[in-house]
Coordinates of C-alpha atoms and ligand atoms in Angstrom, one line a residue:
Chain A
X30 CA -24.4 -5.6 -111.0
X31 CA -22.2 -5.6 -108.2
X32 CA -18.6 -3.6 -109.5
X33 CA -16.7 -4.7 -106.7
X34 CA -12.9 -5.7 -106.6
X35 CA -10.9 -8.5 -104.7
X36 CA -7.4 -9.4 -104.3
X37 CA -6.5 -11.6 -101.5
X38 CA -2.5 -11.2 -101.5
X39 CA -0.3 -14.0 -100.0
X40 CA 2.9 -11.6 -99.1
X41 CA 2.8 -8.5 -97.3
X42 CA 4.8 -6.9 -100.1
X43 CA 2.7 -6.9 -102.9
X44 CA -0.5 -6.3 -100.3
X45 CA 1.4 -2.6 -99.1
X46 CA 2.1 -2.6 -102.8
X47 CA -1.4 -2.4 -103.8
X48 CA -2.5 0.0 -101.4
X49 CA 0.2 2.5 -102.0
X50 CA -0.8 2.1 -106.0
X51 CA -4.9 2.6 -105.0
X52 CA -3.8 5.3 -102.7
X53 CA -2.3 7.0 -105.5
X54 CA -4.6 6.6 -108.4
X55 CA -7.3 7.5 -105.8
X56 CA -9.3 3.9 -106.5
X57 CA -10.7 3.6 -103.2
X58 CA -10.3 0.1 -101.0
X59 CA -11.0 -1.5 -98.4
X60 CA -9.1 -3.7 -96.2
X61 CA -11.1 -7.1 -95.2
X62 CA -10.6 -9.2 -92.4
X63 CA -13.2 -11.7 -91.0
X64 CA -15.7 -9.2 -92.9
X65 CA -18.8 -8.6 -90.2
X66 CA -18.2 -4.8 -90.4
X67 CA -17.3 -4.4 -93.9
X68 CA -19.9 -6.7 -95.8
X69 CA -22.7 -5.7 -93.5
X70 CA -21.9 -2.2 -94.6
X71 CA -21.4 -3.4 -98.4
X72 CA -25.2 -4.5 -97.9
X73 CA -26.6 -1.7 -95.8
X74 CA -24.7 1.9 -95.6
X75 CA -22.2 2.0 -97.7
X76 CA -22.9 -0.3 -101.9
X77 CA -19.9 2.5 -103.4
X78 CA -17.9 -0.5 -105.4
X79 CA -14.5 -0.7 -104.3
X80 CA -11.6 -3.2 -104.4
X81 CA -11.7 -5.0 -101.3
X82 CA -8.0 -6.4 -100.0
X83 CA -8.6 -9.6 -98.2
X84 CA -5.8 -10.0 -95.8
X85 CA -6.4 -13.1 -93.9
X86 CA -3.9 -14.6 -96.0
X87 CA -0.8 -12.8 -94.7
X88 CA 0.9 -14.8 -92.2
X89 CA 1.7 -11.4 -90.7
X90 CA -1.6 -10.7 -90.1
X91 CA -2.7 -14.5 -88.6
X92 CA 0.7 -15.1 -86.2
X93 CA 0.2 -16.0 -82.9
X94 CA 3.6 -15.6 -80.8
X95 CA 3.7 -16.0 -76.6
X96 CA 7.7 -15.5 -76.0
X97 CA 8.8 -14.9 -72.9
X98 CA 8.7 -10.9 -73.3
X99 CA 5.5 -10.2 -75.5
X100 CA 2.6 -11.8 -76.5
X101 CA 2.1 -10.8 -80.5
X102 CA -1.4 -11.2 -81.5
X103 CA -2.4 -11.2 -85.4
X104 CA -5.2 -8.5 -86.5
X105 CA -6.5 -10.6 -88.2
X106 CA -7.1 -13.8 -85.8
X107 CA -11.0 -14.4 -85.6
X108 CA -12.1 -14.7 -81.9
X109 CA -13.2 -18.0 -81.7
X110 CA -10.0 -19.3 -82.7
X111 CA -7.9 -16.7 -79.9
X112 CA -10.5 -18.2 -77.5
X113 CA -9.5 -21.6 -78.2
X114 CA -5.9 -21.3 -77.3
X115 CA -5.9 -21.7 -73.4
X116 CA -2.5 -20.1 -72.5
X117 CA -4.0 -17.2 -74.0
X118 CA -6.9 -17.0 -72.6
X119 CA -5.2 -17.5 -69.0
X120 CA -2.2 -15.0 -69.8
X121 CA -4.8 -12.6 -70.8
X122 CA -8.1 -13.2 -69.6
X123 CA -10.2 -10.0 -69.9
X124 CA -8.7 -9.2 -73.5
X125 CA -10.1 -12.9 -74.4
X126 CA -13.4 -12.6 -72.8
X127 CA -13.8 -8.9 -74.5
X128 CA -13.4 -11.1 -77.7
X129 CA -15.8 -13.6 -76.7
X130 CA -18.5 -11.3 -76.4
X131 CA -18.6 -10.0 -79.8
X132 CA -21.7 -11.4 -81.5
X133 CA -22.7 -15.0 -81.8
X134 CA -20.3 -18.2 -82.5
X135 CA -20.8 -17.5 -86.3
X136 CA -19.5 -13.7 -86.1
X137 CA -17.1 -15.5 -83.6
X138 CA -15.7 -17.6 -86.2
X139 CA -14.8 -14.7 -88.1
X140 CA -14.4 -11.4 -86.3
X141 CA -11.2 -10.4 -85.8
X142 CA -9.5 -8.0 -82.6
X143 CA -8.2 -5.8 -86.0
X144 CA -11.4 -5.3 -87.3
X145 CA -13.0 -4.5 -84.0
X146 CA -10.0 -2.5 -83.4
X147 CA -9.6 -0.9 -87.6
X148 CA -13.9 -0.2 -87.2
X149 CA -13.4 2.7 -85.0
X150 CA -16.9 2.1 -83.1
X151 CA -17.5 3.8 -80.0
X152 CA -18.4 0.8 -78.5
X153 CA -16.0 -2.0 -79.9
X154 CA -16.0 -4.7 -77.1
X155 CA -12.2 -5.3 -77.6
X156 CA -10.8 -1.8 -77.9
X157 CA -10.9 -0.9 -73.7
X158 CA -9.1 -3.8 -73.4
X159 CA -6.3 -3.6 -75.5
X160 CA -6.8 -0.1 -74.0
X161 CA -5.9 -1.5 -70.3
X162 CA -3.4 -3.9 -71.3
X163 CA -1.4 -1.1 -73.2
X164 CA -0.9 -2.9 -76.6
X165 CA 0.9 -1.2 -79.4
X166 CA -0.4 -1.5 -82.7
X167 CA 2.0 -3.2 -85.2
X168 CA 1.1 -1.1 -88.9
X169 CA 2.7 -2.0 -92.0
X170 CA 3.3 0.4 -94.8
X171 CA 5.2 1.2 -97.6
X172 CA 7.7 3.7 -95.3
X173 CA 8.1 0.4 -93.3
X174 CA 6.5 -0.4 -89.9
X175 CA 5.0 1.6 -87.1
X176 CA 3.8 1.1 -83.4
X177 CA 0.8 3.4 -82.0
X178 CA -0.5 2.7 -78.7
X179 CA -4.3 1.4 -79.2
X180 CA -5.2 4.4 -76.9
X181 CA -4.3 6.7 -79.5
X182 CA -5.4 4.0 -82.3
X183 CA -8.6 5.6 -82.8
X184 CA -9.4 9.1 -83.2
X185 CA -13.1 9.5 -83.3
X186 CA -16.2 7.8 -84.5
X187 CA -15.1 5.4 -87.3
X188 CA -12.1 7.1 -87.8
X189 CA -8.9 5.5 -86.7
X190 CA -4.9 6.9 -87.2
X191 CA -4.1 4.2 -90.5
X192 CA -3.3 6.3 -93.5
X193 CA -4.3 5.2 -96.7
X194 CA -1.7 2.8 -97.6
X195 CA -1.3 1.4 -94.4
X196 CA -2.8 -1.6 -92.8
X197 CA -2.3 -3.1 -89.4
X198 CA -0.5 -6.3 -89.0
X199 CA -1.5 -6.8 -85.2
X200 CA -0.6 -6.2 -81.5
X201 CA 2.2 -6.6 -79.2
X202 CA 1.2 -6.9 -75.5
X203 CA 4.0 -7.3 -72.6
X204 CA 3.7 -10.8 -71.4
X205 CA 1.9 -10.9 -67.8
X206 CA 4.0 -11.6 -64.9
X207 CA 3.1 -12.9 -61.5
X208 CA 0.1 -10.9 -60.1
X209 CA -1.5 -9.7 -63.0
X210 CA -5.5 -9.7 -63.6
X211 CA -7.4 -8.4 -66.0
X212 CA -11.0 -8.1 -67.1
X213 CA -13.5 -6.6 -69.3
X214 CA -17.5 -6.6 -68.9
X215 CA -20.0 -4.7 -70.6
X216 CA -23.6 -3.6 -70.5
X217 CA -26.3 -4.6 -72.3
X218 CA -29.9 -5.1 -72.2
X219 CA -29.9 -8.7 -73.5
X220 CA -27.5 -11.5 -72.5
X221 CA -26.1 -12.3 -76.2
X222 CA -26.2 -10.2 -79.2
X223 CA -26.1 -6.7 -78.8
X224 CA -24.3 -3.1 -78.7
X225 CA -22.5 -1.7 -75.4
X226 CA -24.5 0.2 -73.5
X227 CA -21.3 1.0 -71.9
X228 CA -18.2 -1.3 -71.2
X229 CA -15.2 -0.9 -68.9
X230 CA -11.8 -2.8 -68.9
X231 CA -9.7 -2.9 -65.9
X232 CA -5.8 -4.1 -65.9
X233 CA -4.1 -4.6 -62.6
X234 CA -0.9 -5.5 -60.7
X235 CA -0.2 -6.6 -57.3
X236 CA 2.8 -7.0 -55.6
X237 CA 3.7 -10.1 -53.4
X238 CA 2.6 -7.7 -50.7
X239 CA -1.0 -8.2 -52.5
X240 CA -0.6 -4.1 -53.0
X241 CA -1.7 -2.7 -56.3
X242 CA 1.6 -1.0 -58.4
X243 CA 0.1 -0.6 -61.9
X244 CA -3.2 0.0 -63.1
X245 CA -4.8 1.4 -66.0
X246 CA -8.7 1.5 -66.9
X247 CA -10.4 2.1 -70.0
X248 CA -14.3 2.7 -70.9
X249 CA -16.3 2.3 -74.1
X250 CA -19.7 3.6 -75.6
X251 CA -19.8 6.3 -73.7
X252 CA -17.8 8.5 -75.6
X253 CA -16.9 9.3 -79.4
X254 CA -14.4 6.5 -79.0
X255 CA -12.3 4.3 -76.1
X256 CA -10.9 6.0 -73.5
X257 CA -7.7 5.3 -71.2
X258 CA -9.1 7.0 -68.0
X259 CA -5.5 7.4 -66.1
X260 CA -6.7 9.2 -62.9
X261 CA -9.2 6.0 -62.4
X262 CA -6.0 3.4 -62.7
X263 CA -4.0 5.9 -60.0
X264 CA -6.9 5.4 -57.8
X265 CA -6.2 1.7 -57.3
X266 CA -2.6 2.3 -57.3
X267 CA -0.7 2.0 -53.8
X268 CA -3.8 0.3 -52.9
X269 CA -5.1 -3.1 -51.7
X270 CA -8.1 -2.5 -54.2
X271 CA -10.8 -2.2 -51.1
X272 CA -14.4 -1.8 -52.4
X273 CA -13.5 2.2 -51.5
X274 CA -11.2 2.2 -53.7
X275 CA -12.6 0.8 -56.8
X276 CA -15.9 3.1 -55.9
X277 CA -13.2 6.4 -56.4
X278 CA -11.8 4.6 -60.1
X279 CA -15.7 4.1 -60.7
X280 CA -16.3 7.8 -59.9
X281 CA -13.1 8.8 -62.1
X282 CA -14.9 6.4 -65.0
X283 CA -18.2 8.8 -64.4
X284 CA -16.4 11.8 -64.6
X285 CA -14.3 11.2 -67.7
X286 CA -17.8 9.8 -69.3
X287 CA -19.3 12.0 -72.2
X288 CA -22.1 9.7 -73.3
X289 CA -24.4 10.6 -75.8
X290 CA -28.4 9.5 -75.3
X291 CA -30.1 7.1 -77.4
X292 CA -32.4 4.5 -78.0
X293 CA -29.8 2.2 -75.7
X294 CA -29.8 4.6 -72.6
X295 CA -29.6 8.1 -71.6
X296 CA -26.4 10.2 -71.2
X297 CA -27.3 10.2 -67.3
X298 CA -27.8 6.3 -66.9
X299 CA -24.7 5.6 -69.1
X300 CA -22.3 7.9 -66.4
X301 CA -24.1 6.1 -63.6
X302 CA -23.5 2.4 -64.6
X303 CA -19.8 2.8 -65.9
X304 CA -19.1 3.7 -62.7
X305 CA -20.5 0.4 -61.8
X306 CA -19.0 -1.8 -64.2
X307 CA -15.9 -0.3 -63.3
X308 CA -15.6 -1.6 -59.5
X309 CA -17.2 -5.0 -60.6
X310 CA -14.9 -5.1 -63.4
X311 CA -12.0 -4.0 -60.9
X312 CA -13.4 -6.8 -58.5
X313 CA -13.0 -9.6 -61.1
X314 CA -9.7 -8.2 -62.0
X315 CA -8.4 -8.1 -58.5
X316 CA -9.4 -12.0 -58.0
X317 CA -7.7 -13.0 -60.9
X318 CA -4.2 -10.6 -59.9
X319 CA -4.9 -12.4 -56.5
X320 CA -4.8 -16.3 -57.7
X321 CA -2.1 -15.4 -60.3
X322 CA -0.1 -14.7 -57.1
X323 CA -1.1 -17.8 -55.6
X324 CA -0.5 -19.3 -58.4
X325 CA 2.0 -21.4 -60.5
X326 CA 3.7 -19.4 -63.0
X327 CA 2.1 -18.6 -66.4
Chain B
X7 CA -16.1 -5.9 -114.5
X8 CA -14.5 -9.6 -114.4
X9 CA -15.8 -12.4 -112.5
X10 CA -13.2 -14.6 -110.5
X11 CA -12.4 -17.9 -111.2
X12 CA -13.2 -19.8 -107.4
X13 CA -12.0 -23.0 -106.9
X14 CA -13.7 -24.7 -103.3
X15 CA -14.6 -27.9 -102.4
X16 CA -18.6 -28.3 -101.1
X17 CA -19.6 -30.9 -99.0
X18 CA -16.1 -32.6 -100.1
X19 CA -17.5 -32.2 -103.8
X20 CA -14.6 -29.9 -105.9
X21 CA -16.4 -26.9 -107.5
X22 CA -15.0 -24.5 -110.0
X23 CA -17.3 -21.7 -110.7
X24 CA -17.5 -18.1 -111.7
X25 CA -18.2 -15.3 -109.2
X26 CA -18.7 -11.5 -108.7
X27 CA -16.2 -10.0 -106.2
X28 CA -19.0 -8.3 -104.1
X29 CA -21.2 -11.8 -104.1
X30 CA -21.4 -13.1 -100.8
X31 CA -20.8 -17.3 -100.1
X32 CA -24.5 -17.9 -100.0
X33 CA -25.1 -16.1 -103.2
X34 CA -22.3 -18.5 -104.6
X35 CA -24.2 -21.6 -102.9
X36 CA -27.9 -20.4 -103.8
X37 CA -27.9 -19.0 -107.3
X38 CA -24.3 -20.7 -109.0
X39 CA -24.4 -24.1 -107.3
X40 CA -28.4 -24.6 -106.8
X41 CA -27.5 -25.6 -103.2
X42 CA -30.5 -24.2 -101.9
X43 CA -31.0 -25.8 -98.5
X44 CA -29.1 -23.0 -97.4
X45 CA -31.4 -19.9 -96.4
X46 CA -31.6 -16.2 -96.4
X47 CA -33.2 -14.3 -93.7
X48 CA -31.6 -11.2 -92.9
X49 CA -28.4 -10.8 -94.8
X50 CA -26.5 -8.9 -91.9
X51 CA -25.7 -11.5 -89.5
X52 CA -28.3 -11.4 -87.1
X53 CA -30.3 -14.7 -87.9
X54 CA -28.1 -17.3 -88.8
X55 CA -30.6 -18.9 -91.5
X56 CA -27.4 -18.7 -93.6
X57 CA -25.2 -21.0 -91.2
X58 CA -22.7 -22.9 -92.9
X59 CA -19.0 -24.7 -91.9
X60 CA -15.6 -22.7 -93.6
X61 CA -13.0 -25.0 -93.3
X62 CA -15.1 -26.8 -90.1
X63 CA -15.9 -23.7 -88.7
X64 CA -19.2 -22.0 -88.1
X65 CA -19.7 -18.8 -90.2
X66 CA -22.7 -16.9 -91.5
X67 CA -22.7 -17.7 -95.1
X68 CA -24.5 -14.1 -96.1
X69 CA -21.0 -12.4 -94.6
X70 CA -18.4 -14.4 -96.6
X71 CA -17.7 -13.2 -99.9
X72 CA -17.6 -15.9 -102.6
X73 CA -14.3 -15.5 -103.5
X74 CA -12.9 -15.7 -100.1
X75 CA -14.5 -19.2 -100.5
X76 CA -11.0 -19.8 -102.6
X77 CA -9.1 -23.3 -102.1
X78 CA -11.5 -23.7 -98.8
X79 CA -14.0 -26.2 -97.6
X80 CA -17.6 -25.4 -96.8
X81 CA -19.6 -27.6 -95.6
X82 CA -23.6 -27.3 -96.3
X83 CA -26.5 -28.2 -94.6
X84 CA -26.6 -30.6 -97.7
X85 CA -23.9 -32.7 -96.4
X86 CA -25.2 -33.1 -93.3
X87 CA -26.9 -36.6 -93.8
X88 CA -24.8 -39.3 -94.8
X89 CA -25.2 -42.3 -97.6
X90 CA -26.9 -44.2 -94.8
X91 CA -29.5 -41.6 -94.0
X92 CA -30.2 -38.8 -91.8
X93 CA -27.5 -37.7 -89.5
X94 CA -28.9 -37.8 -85.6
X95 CA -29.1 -34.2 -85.1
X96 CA -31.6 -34.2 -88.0
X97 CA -33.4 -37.4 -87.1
X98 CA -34.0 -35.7 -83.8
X99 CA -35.0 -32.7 -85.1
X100 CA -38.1 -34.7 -86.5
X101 CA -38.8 -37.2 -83.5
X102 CA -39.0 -34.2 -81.2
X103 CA -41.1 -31.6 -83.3
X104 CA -37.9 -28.5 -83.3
X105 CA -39.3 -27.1 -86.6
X106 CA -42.3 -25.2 -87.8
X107 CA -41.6 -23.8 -90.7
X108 CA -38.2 -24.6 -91.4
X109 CA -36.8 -21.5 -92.6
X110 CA -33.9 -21.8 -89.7
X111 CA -34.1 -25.3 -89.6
X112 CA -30.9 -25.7 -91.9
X113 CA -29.0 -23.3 -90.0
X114 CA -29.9 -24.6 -86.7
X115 CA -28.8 -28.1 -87.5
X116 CA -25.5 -27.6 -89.2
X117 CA -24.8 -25.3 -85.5
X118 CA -25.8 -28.2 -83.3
X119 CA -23.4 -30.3 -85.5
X120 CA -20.7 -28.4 -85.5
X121 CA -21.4 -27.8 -81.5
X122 CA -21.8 -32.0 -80.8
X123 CA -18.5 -32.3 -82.7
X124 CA -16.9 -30.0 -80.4
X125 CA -18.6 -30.7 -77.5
X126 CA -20.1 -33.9 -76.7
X127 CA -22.2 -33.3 -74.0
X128 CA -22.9 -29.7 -73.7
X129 CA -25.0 -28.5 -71.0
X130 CA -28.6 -26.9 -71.4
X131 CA -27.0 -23.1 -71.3
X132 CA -24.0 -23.7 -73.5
X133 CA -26.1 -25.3 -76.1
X134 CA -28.3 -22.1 -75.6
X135 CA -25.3 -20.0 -76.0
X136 CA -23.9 -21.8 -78.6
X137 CA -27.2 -21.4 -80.9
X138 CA -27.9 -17.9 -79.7
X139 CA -27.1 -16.3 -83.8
X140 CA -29.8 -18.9 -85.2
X141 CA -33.2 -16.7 -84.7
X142 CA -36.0 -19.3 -84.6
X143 CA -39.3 -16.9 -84.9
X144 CA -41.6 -20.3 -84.7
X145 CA -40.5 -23.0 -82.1
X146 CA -39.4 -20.8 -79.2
X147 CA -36.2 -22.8 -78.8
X148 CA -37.5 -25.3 -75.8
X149 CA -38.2 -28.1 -78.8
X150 CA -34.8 -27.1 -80.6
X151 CA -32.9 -27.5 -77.0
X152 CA -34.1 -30.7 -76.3
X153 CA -33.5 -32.4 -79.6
X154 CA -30.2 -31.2 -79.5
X155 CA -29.7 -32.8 -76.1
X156 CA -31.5 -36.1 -77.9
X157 CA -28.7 -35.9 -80.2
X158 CA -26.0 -35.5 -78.1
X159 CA -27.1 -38.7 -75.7
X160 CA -27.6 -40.8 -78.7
X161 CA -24.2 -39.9 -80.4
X162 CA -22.3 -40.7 -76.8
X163 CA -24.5 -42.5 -74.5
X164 CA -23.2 -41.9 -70.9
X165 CA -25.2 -42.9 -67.5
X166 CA -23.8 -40.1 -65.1
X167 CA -24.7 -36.8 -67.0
X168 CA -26.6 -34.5 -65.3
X169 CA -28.3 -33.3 -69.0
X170 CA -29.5 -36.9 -69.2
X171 CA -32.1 -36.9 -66.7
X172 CA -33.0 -33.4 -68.2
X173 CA -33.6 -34.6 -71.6
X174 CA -35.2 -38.0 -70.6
X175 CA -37.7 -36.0 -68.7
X176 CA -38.8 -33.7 -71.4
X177 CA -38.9 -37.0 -74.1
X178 CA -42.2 -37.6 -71.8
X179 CA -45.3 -36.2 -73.9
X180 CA -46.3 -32.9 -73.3
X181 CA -50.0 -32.9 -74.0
Ligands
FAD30 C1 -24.5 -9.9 -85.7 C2 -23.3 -9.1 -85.3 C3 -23.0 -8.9 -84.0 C4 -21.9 -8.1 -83.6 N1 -21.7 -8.0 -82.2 C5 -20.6 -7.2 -81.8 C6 -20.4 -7.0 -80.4 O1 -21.0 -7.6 -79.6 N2 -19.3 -6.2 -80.1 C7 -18.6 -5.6 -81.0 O2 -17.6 -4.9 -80.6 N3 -18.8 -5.7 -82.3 C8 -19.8 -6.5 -82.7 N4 -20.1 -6.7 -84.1 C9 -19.2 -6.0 -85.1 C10 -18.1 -6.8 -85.7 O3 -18.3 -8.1 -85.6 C11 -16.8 -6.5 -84.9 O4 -16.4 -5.1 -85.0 C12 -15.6 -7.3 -85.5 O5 -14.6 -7.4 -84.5 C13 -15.0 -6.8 -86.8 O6 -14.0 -7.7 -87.2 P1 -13.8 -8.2 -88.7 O7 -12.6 -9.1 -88.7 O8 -15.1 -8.9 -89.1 O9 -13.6 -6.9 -89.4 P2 -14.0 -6.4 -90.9 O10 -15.4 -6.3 -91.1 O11 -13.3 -7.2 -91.9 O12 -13.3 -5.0 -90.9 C14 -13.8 -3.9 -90.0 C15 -13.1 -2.6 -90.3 O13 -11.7 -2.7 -90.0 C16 -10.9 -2.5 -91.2 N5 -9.8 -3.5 -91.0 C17 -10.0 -4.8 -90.7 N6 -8.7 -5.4 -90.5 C18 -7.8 -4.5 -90.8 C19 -6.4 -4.5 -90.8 N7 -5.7 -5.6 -90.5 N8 -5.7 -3.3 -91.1 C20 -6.5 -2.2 -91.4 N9 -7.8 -2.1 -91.4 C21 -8.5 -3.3 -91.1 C22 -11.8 -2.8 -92.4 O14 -11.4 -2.1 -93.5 C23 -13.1 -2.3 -91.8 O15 -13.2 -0.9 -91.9 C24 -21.1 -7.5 -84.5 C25 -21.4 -7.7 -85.9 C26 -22.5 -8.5 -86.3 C27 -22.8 -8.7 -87.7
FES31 S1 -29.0 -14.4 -93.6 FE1 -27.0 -14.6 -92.8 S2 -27.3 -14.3 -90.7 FE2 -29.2 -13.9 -91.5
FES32 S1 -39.2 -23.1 -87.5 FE1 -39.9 -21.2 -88.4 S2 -38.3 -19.9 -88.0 FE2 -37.7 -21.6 -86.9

């Protein structure tokens, strides 16, 4: 018999409530979003009981805001639903299609960009994005509200910076102006359904010159978490993004690598094809800086 | 431990019944409500035998919990055919052989639904994308693919698609 808890609060009061109260007693809890992490691992890794605190029903938590500033996006949004709103997906293209890619249009319908995000993987599709497009983390918790940039969100394998009686509420991300791309594309050995063998996500600007003034490039599964690879985003910077220059961000993406090998791909092959997915990633970027200059305004 | 008091309606049926916190939706559906046209293959995920609508959209049932199920509507593969029979998608599913043993069947139809409703005429690769979470270890897809395309010409006949001629091809026998 399963000994397993739920409470699916309404208010984000009584939700931070309840955690700072487990947190205390030392009852252990989960937070649950759309649930493909945590009730695979209920079933597989992890059967300890434990109250699980559902909170897809905090408005907080399933807001969607574009203003004119920021884009605010709700941890606990599942993808399909993000990739159904099309201002979104054209404000923010690679963060969407990062999104997209996470499992099939069932774990579409319910994975969220917090859970990816809150799961800590080495390889979550939608962490080098957020990565790229520098969005803070919104948390919630009982000593009030804090921002963490997602590069510092996660601080190693599974383990990211929330503290017990905190949960995150979602992501702000400065609205794109004119001559902005992103993009996000991953390895793998199938076309649908699997783990990153490695994944890179570039952000760029251009100015109405066409010449790059803000980059920043971020790689998964091929370390113990995301990284923000600065010197590969300065490569592109001052630029016009010529295939040179994307092929000295690649080489930064290879040298910041520290893969692991395993039954995806060796060490050696990951440091070799991040490098790649970095100037086609870049290339993909570039177009889309290129026609949003072209453009009408978004 | 308590069980939780779940109110949800099924197939537009209102259902109040008793769960465990750590069941999952498909344990709720199976074992409480005898709704058993919904199947279990993996329980991770992976195979989509366990394919059901929450509030008209496409989730795995095995990674819902029940009581998440709360004030929500699921739709099951046993409200797919309607008072006047079976719906298209399963009547083609017949005429066009896409089962063998039927264990992903349910799954496979309440996707292709859910896809036709979204998209009316989908082409061959979105439908293949679409479907790619429902594992099919028997057909290999090809039959599953075209009776889905059946479905979709039948439900909104139009001349000048290119998936037409497709499907009207592979309608030919096959021996
Ligand atoms: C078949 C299958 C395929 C998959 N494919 C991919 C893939 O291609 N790429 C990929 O990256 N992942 C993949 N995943 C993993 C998973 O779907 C994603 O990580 C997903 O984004 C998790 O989101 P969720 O809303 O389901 O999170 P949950 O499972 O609900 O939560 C995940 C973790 O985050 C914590 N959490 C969630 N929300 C919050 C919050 N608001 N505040 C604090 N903590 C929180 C939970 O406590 C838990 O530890 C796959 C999973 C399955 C089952
Ligand atoms: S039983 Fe749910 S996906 Fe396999
Ligand atoms: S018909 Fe047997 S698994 Fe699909």
């Amino acid at each position: 018999m399963s000994a397993f808890e739920f409470a699916a609060p309404t208010r984000l009061g009584p939700a931070l409530d309840l955690l700072s109260s487990c947190a205390e007693s030392g009852r252990r809890t989960q937070i649950l979003a759309g649930g493909t992490d945590v009730i695979v691992q209920m079933r597989t890794s992890d059967r300890e009981p434990r109250l699980l605190l559902d909170v897809k029903r905090l408005p907080e938590t399933r807001q969607l805001s574009i203003g004119s500033e920021d884009i605010f996006v709700g941890a606990a949004i599942p993808s399909a639903e993000l990739n159904e709103n099309p201002r979104l997906a054209s404000l923010l293209p690679g963060l969407m299609e990062s999104a997209d890619l996470i499992g099939s249009t069932q774990i579409q319908g319910r994975a969220s960009i917090g859970g990816n995000l809150c799961n800590a993987s080495p390889a979550g599709d939608t962490i080098p994005a957020l990565i790229a497009n520098s969005a803070q983390c919104e948390i919630a918790g009982a000593r009030g509200t804090r921002q963490v940039a997602a590069a510092d969100f996660v601080v190693g394998v599974g383990k990211s910076c929330l503290k017990r009686d905190e949960l995150l509420l979602g992501f702000r991300v400065k609205r794109p102006s004119k001559g902005f791309g992103d993009a996000y594309l991953r390895f793998i050995p199938r076309t649908e359904m699997d783990i990153a063998v490695a994944g890179v996500a570039v952000s760029m600007e251009l100015d109405e010159a066409g010449v790059c003034r803000d980059s920043r490039i971020a790689i998964g599964a091929v370390a113990e978490r995301c990284l923000l690879v600065r010197r590969a985003g300065e490569r592109l910077i001052g630029t016009s993004v010529e295939d040179s220059d994307l092929g000295k961000a690649g080489a930064e993406c290879s040298a910041s690598a520290r893969p692991i090998s395993d039954k995806r791909g060796t060490a050696e092959y990951r440091r070799k094809i991040i490098a790649v997915l970095c100037r086609r990633a870049g290339r993909i970027a570039h177009g889309r800086a290129l026609a949003s200059l072209e453009g009408a305004e978004i | 431990m308590s069980r939780l008091h779940v109110t949800t309606s099924v197939n537009g049926v209102a259902h109040e019944v008793l769960c465990d916190p750590g069941q999952t939706l498909l344990e709720l559906l199976r074992d409480e409500l005898g709704l058993i046209g919904t199947k279990e293959g993996c329980g991770t995920g992976d195979c989509g035998a366990c394919t059901v609508t929450l509030d008209d959209r496409l989730v795995c049932s095995c990674l819902v919990l029940a009581p998440e199920a709360e004030g929500r509507r699921i739709g099951t593969i046993e409200g797919v055919a309607g008072p006047e029979g079976l719906h298209v998608v399963q009547r083609k599913f017949l005429e066009l052989a896409a089962l063998q043993c039927g264990v992903c069947t349910p799954g496979l139809i309440v996707a292709a639904k859910s896809l036709l409703e979204r998209i009316p005429d989908p082409d061959e690769s979105t439908i293949r994308y679409w479907l790619a979470g429902n594992l099919c270890r028997c057909t290999g897809y090809d039959k599953v693919v075209r009776a889905v395309q059946a479905a979709a010409l039948e439900m909104n006949p139009s001349e000048d698609r290119v998936f037409c001629q497709a499907s009207t091809r592979s309608q030919e026998p096959r021996q």
